[in-house]
């Protein structure tokens, strides 16, 4: 997951860095990494070990099924609902995108609002009881 340094009045501080960040690839020019998309694609970022805290009891891989209308944004905790149908059928943690009601997790990755039924895999931090929906 991509994280950033905490700022004043931040409500999603998830941990603290416990190792020296290591640059993965040096950008070849000042414009090569001038946007998040360019930095991620070119691997122009640093990695470090992070001690997780802040009420996260587990970090788990989850499948997100798109609904065609709502995007999943890192740190936004209301736009995914536990997809009961897919979770029970696949024996994996599955979510469906939604406009509201999500609770009990923090998504660590972005999923666009693509065609309904598209699936993506992300990491989520489990923080408590989740809101469920029948799903598909």
Coordinates of N, CA and C in Angstrom, one line a residue:
X1 N 0.8 -1.2 0.0 CA 0.0 0.0 0.0 C 0.9 1.3 0.0
X2 N 0.3 2.3 -0.6 CA 1.0 3.6 -0.6 C 0.5 4.4 0.6
X3 N 1.4 4.9 1.4 CA 1.1 5.8 2.5 C 1.9 7.1 2.4
X4 N 1.5 8.0 3.2 CA 2.2 9.3 3.2 C 2.4 9.7 4.7
X5 N 3.2 10.6 4.9 CA 3.5 11.2 6.2 C 2.2 11.8 6.8
X6 N 2.0 11.6 8.1 CA 0.9 12.2 8.8 C 1.0 13.7 8.8
X7 N -0.2 14.4 8.7 CA -0.2 15.8 8.8 C -1.1 16.2 10.0
X8 N -1.1 17.5 10.4 CA -2.0 18.0 11.5 C -3.4 17.6 11.3
X9 N -4.1 17.1 12.3 CA -5.5 16.7 12.4 C -5.8 15.6 11.4
X10 N -4.9 14.8 11.1 CA -5.1 13.6 10.2 C -5.8 12.5 11.1
X11 N -6.8 11.8 10.5 CA -7.6 10.9 11.3 C -7.3 9.4 10.9
X12 N -6.4 9.2 9.9 CA -6.1 7.8 9.5 C -4.6 7.5 9.6
X13 N -4.0 7.8 10.8 CA -2.6 7.4 11.1 C -2.7 6.0 11.4
X14 N -2.0 5.1 10.6 CA -2.1 3.7 10.8 C -0.8 3.1 11.4
X15 N 0.2 3.8 11.6 CA 1.4 3.2 12.1 C 2.6 4.1 12.1
X16 N 3.8 3.6 12.4 CA 5.0 4.4 12.3 C 6.1 3.6 11.6
X17 N 7.0 4.4 10.9 CA 8.1 3.8 10.1 C 9.1 3.3 11.1
X18 N 9.6 2.0 10.9 CA 10.5 1.4 11.8 C 11.8 1.1 11.1
X19 N 11.9 1.3 9.8 CA 13.2 1.0 9.1 C 13.5 2.2 8.2
X20 N 14.7 2.3 7.8 CA 15.1 3.4 6.9 C 14.5 3.2 5.5
X21 N 13.7 4.2 5.0 CA 13.1 4.0 3.7 C 14.2 3.9 2.6
X22 N 13.9 3.0 1.7 CA 14.9 2.7 0.6 C 14.2 3.0 -0.8
X23 N 14.9 3.9 -1.5 CA 14.4 4.3 -2.9 C 14.5 3.1 -3.8
X24 N 13.4 2.8 -4.5 CA 13.4 1.6 -5.4 C 14.1 1.9 -6.7
X25 N 13.8 3.0 -7.4 CA 14.4 3.4 -8.6 C 14.6 4.9 -8.6
X26 N 15.8 5.4 -9.0 CA 16.0 6.8 -9.1 C 15.3 7.4 -10.3
X27 N 14.5 8.4 -10.2 CA 13.9 9.0 -11.4 C 14.9 9.6 -12.3
X28 N 14.8 9.4 -13.7 CA 15.8 9.9 -14.6 C 15.8 11.4 -14.8
X29 N 14.6 12.0 -14.5 CA 14.5 13.5 -14.6 C 13.5 14.0 -13.6
X30 N 13.5 15.3 -13.4 CA 12.6 15.9 -12.4 C 11.1 15.7 -12.8
X31 N 10.8 15.6 -14.1 CA 9.4 15.4 -14.5 C 9.0 13.9 -14.6
X32 N 9.9 13.0 -14.5 CA 9.6 11.6 -14.6 C 8.7 11.1 -13.4
X33 N 8.8 11.8 -12.3 CA 8.0 11.4 -11.1 C 7.2 12.5 -10.6
X34 N 6.6 13.4 -11.4 CA 5.9 14.6 -10.9 C 4.4 14.3 -10.7
X35 N 4.0 13.1 -10.7 CA 2.6 12.8 -10.3 C 2.7 11.4 -9.7
X36 N 1.6 11.1 -8.9 CA 1.6 9.8 -8.2 C 1.6 8.7 -9.2
X37 N 0.8 8.8 -10.2 CA 0.7 7.8 -11.2 C 2.1 7.5 -11.9
X38 N 2.8 8.5 -12.2 CA 4.2 8.4 -12.8 C 5.1 7.7 -11.8
X39 N 5.0 8.1 -10.5 CA 5.9 7.6 -9.5 C 5.6 6.1 -9.3
X40 N 4.4 5.7 -9.2 CA 4.0 4.3 -9.1 C 4.4 3.4 -10.3
X41 N 4.2 3.9 -11.5 CA 4.5 3.2 -12.7 C 6.0 3.0 -12.8
X42 N 6.8 4.1 -12.6 CA 8.2 4.0 -12.7 C 9.0 3.5 -11.5
X43 N 8.2 3.1 -10.5 CA 8.8 2.6 -9.2 C 9.7 3.7 -8.5
X44 N 9.4 5.0 -8.7 CA 10.1 6.1 -8.1 C 9.6 6.4 -6.7
X45 N 9.7 5.4 -5.8 CA 9.2 5.6 -4.5 C 10.1 4.8 -3.5
X46 N 9.9 5.1 -2.2 CA 10.7 4.4 -1.2 C 9.8 3.4 -0.5
X47 N 10.5 2.3 0.0 CA 9.7 1.3 0.8 C 10.4 1.2 2.1
X48 N 9.6 0.9 3.1 CA 10.0 0.8 4.5 C 9.1 -0.2 5.3
X49 N 9.6 -0.7 6.4 CA 8.8 -1.5 7.3 C 8.0 -0.5 8.1
X50 N 6.7 -0.8 8.3 CA 5.9 0.0 9.1 C 5.2 -0.8 10.2
X51 N 5.3 -0.3 11.4 CA 4.6 -1.0 12.5 C 3.1 -0.5 12.5
X52 N 2.2 -1.4 12.3 CA 0.8 -1.0 12.2 C 0.2 -0.9 13.6
X53 N -0.6 0.1 13.8 CA -1.3 0.3 15.1 C -2.7 1.0 14.7
X54 N -3.2 1.7 15.6 CA -4.4 2.5 15.3 C -5.7 1.7 15.2
X55 N -5.8 0.5 15.9 CA -7.0 -0.2 15.8 C -7.1 -1.2 14.7
X56 N -6.1 -1.4 13.9 CA -6.1 -2.4 12.8 C -5.7 -3.7 13.4
X57 N -6.6 -4.7 13.3 CA -6.4 -6.0 13.9 C -5.8 -7.0 12.9
X58 N -5.9 -6.7 11.6 CA -5.4 -7.6 10.6 C -5.4 -6.8 9.3
X59 N -4.4 -7.1 8.5 CA -4.4 -6.7 7.1 C -4.6 -7.9 6.2
X60 N -5.6 -7.8 5.3 CA -5.9 -8.9 4.5 C -6.2 -8.6 3.1
X61 N -6.0 -9.5 2.2 CA -6.3 -9.4 0.8 C -7.8 -9.5 0.6
X62 N -8.4 -8.7 -0.2 CA -9.8 -8.7 -0.5 C -10.1 -8.5 -2.0
X63 N -11.2 -9.1 -2.4 CA -11.7 -9.0 -3.8 C -12.8 -7.9 -3.8
X64 N -12.6 -6.9 -4.6 CA -13.6 -5.9 -4.8 C -14.4 -6.1 -6.1
X65 N -15.7 -6.2 -6.0 CA -16.5 -6.2 -7.2 C -17.1 -4.8 -7.4
X66 N -16.9 -4.3 -8.6 CA -17.3 -3.0 -9.0 C -18.9 -3.0 -9.2
X67 N -19.5 -1.8 -8.9 CA -20.9 -1.6 -9.1 C -21.2 -0.7 -10.2
X68 N -20.1 -0.2 -10.9 CA -20.3 0.7 -12.0 C -20.5 2.1 -11.7
X69 N -20.6 2.5 -10.4 CA -20.9 3.9 -10.0 C -19.9 4.4 -9.0
X70 N -19.4 3.6 -8.1 CA -18.6 4.1 -7.0 C -17.1 3.6 -7.0
X71 N -16.2 4.5 -6.8 CA -14.8 4.2 -6.7 C -14.4 3.8 -5.3
X72 N -13.4 3.0 -5.1 CA -12.8 2.7 -3.8 C -11.6 3.6 -3.7
X73 N -11.5 4.4 -2.7 CA -10.4 5.3 -2.5 C -9.6 4.9 -1.2
X74 N -8.3 4.9 -1.2 CA -7.6 4.5 0.0 C -8.0 5.5 1.1
X75 N -8.3 4.9 2.3 CA -8.6 5.7 3.5 C -10.1 6.0 3.6
X76 N -10.9 5.9 2.5 CA -12.3 6.1 2.6 C -13.0 4.9 3.0
X77 N -13.6 4.9 4.2 CA -14.1 3.7 4.8 C -15.6 3.4 4.6
X78 N -16.3 4.2 3.8 CA -17.7 4.0 3.7 C -18.2 3.4 2.3
X79 N -17.3 3.3 1.3 CA -17.8 2.9 0.0 C -17.6 1.5 -0.4
X80 N -17.4 0.6 0.6 CA -17.4 -0.9 0.3 C -18.3 -1.5 1.4
X81 N -19.0 -2.5 0.9 CA -19.9 -3.3 1.8 C -19.4 -4.8 1.7
X82 N -19.4 -5.5 2.8 CA -19.0 -6.9 2.7 C -20.0 -7.6 1.8
X83 N -19.5 -8.3 0.8 CA -20.3 -9.0 -0.2 C -20.6 -10.4 0.3
X84 N -21.7 -10.6 1.0 CA -22.0 -11.9 1.6 C -22.0 -13.0 0.6
X85 N -22.6 -12.9 -0.5 CA -22.7 -14.0 -1.5 C -21.4 -14.4 -2.0
X86 N -20.5 -13.5 -2.4 CA -19.2 -13.9 -2.9 C -18.2 -14.4 -1.8
X87 N -18.4 -13.8 -0.6 CA -17.5 -14.2 0.5 C -17.8 -15.6 0.9
X88 N -19.1 -16.0 1.0 CA -19.5 -17.4 1.4 C -19.1 -18.3 0.2
X89 N -19.3 -18.0 -1.0 CA -19.1 -18.8 -2.2 C -17.6 -19.1 -2.4
X90 N -16.8 -18.0 -2.2 CA -15.3 -18.1 -2.5 C -14.5 -18.4 -1.3
X91 N -15.0 -18.3 -0.1 CA -14.3 -18.5 1.2 C -13.1 -17.5 1.2
X92 N -13.4 -16.3 0.7 CA -12.4 -15.2 0.7 C -13.1 -13.9 1.1
X93 N -12.4 -13.0 1.6 CA -13.0 -11.7 1.9 C -13.3 -10.9 0.7
X94 N -14.6 -10.7 0.4 CA -15.1 -10.0 -0.8 C -16.0 -8.8 -0.4
X95 N -15.8 -7.7 -1.2 CA -16.5 -6.5 -1.0 C -17.2 -6.2 -2.3
X96 N -18.3 -5.4 -2.2 CA -18.9 -4.8 -3.4 C -18.9 -3.3 -3.2
X97 N -18.6 -2.5 -4.2 CA -18.6 -1.1 -4.1 C -20.0 -0.6 -3.8
X98 N -20.1 0.5 -3.0 CA -21.4 1.1 -2.6 C -21.3 2.6 -2.4
X99 N -22.4 3.3 -2.4 CA -22.4 4.7 -2.1 C -22.2 5.0 -0.7
X100 N -22.5 4.1 0.3 CA -22.4 4.4 1.7 C -22.5 3.2 2.5
X101 N -22.5 3.4 3.8 CA -22.7 2.4 4.9 C -21.5 1.5 5.2
X102 N -20.4 1.5 4.4 CA -19.3 0.7 4.7 C -18.7 1.0 6.1
X103 N -18.2 -0.1 6.8 CA -17.6 0.1 8.1 C -16.8 -1.1 8.4
X104 N -15.8 -0.9 9.3 CA -15.0 -2.1 9.8 C -13.7 -2.3 9.0
X105 N -13.3 -1.5 8.1 CA -12.1 -1.7 7.3 C -11.6 -0.4 6.9
X106 N -10.3 -0.4 6.4 CA -9.7 0.8 5.7 C -9.1 0.2 4.4
X107 N -9.6 0.7 3.3 CA -8.9 0.2 2.0 C -7.6 0.9 1.8
X108 N -6.6 0.1 1.4 CA -5.2 0.6 1.1 C -4.9 0.8 -0.3
X109 N -5.9 0.5 -1.2 CA -5.6 0.6 -2.7 C -6.8 1.3 -3.3
X110 N -6.6 1.9 -4.5 CA -7.6 2.5 -5.3 C -8.3 1.5 -6.3
X111 N -9.6 1.5 -6.4 CA -10.3 0.8 -7.4 C -11.2 1.7 -8.1
X112 N -11.1 1.9 -9.4 CA -12.0 2.8 -10.1 C -13.4 2.3 -10.2
X113 N -14.3 3.2 -10.6 CA -15.7 2.8 -10.7 C -15.9 2.3 -12.2
X114 N -15.4 1.1 -12.4 CA -15.5 0.5 -13.8 C -16.8 -0.2 -14.0
X115 N -16.9 -1.0 -15.0 CA -18.1 -1.8 -15.4 C -18.6 -2.6 -14.2
X116 N -19.9 -2.6 -13.9 CA -20.4 -3.5 -12.9 C -20.0 -4.9 -13.1
X117 N -19.5 -5.6 -12.1 CA -19.1 -7.0 -12.1 C -17.6 -7.1 -12.3
X118 N -16.9 -6.1 -12.7 CA -15.4 -6.2 -12.8 C -14.9 -6.4 -11.4
X119 N -13.8 -7.2 -11.2 CA -13.2 -7.4 -9.9 C -11.8 -7.0 -9.9
X120 N -11.3 -6.6 -8.7 CA -10.0 -6.1 -8.4 C -9.6 -6.7 -7.1
X121 N -8.3 -6.9 -6.9 CA -7.8 -7.3 -5.6 C -7.0 -6.2 -4.9
X122 N -7.3 -6.0 -3.6 CA -6.7 -4.9 -2.8 C -6.3 -5.4 -1.4
X123 N -5.6 -4.6 -0.7 CA -5.4 -4.9 0.7 C -6.3 -4.0 1.6
X124 N -6.8 -4.5 2.6 CA -7.6 -3.8 3.6 C -7.1 -4.0 5.0
X125 N -7.2 -3.0 5.8 CA -7.0 -3.1 7.2 C -8.3 -3.3 7.9
X126 N -8.4 -4.4 8.6 CA -9.7 -4.7 9.4 C -9.6 -3.9 10.7
X127 N -10.7 -3.2 10.9 CA -10.7 -2.3 12.2 C -11.9 -2.7 13.1
X128 N -12.8 -3.5 12.6 CA -14.0 -3.9 13.5 C -15.0 -4.6 12.7
X129 N -16.2 -4.5 13.2 CA -17.4 -5.2 12.6 C -17.7 -4.5 11.3
X130 N -18.1 -5.3 10.3 CA -18.3 -4.8 8.9 C -19.8 -4.7 8.6
X131 N -20.2 -3.8 7.7 CA -21.5 -3.7 7.2 C -21.6 -4.6 6.0
X132 N -22.7 -5.5 6.0 CA -22.8 -6.5 4.9 C -23.9 -6.1 3.9
X133 N -23.8 -6.6 2.7 CA -24.8 -6.5 1.7 C -24.9 -7.8 1.0
X134 N -26.1 -8.2 0.5 CA -26.2 -9.5 -0.2 C -25.2 -9.7 -1.3
X135 N -24.9 -8.6 -2.1 CA -24.0 -8.8 -3.2 C -24.6 -9.5 -4.4
X136 N -23.7 -10.2 -5.1 CA -24.2 -10.9 -6.3 C -23.6 -12.3 -6.4

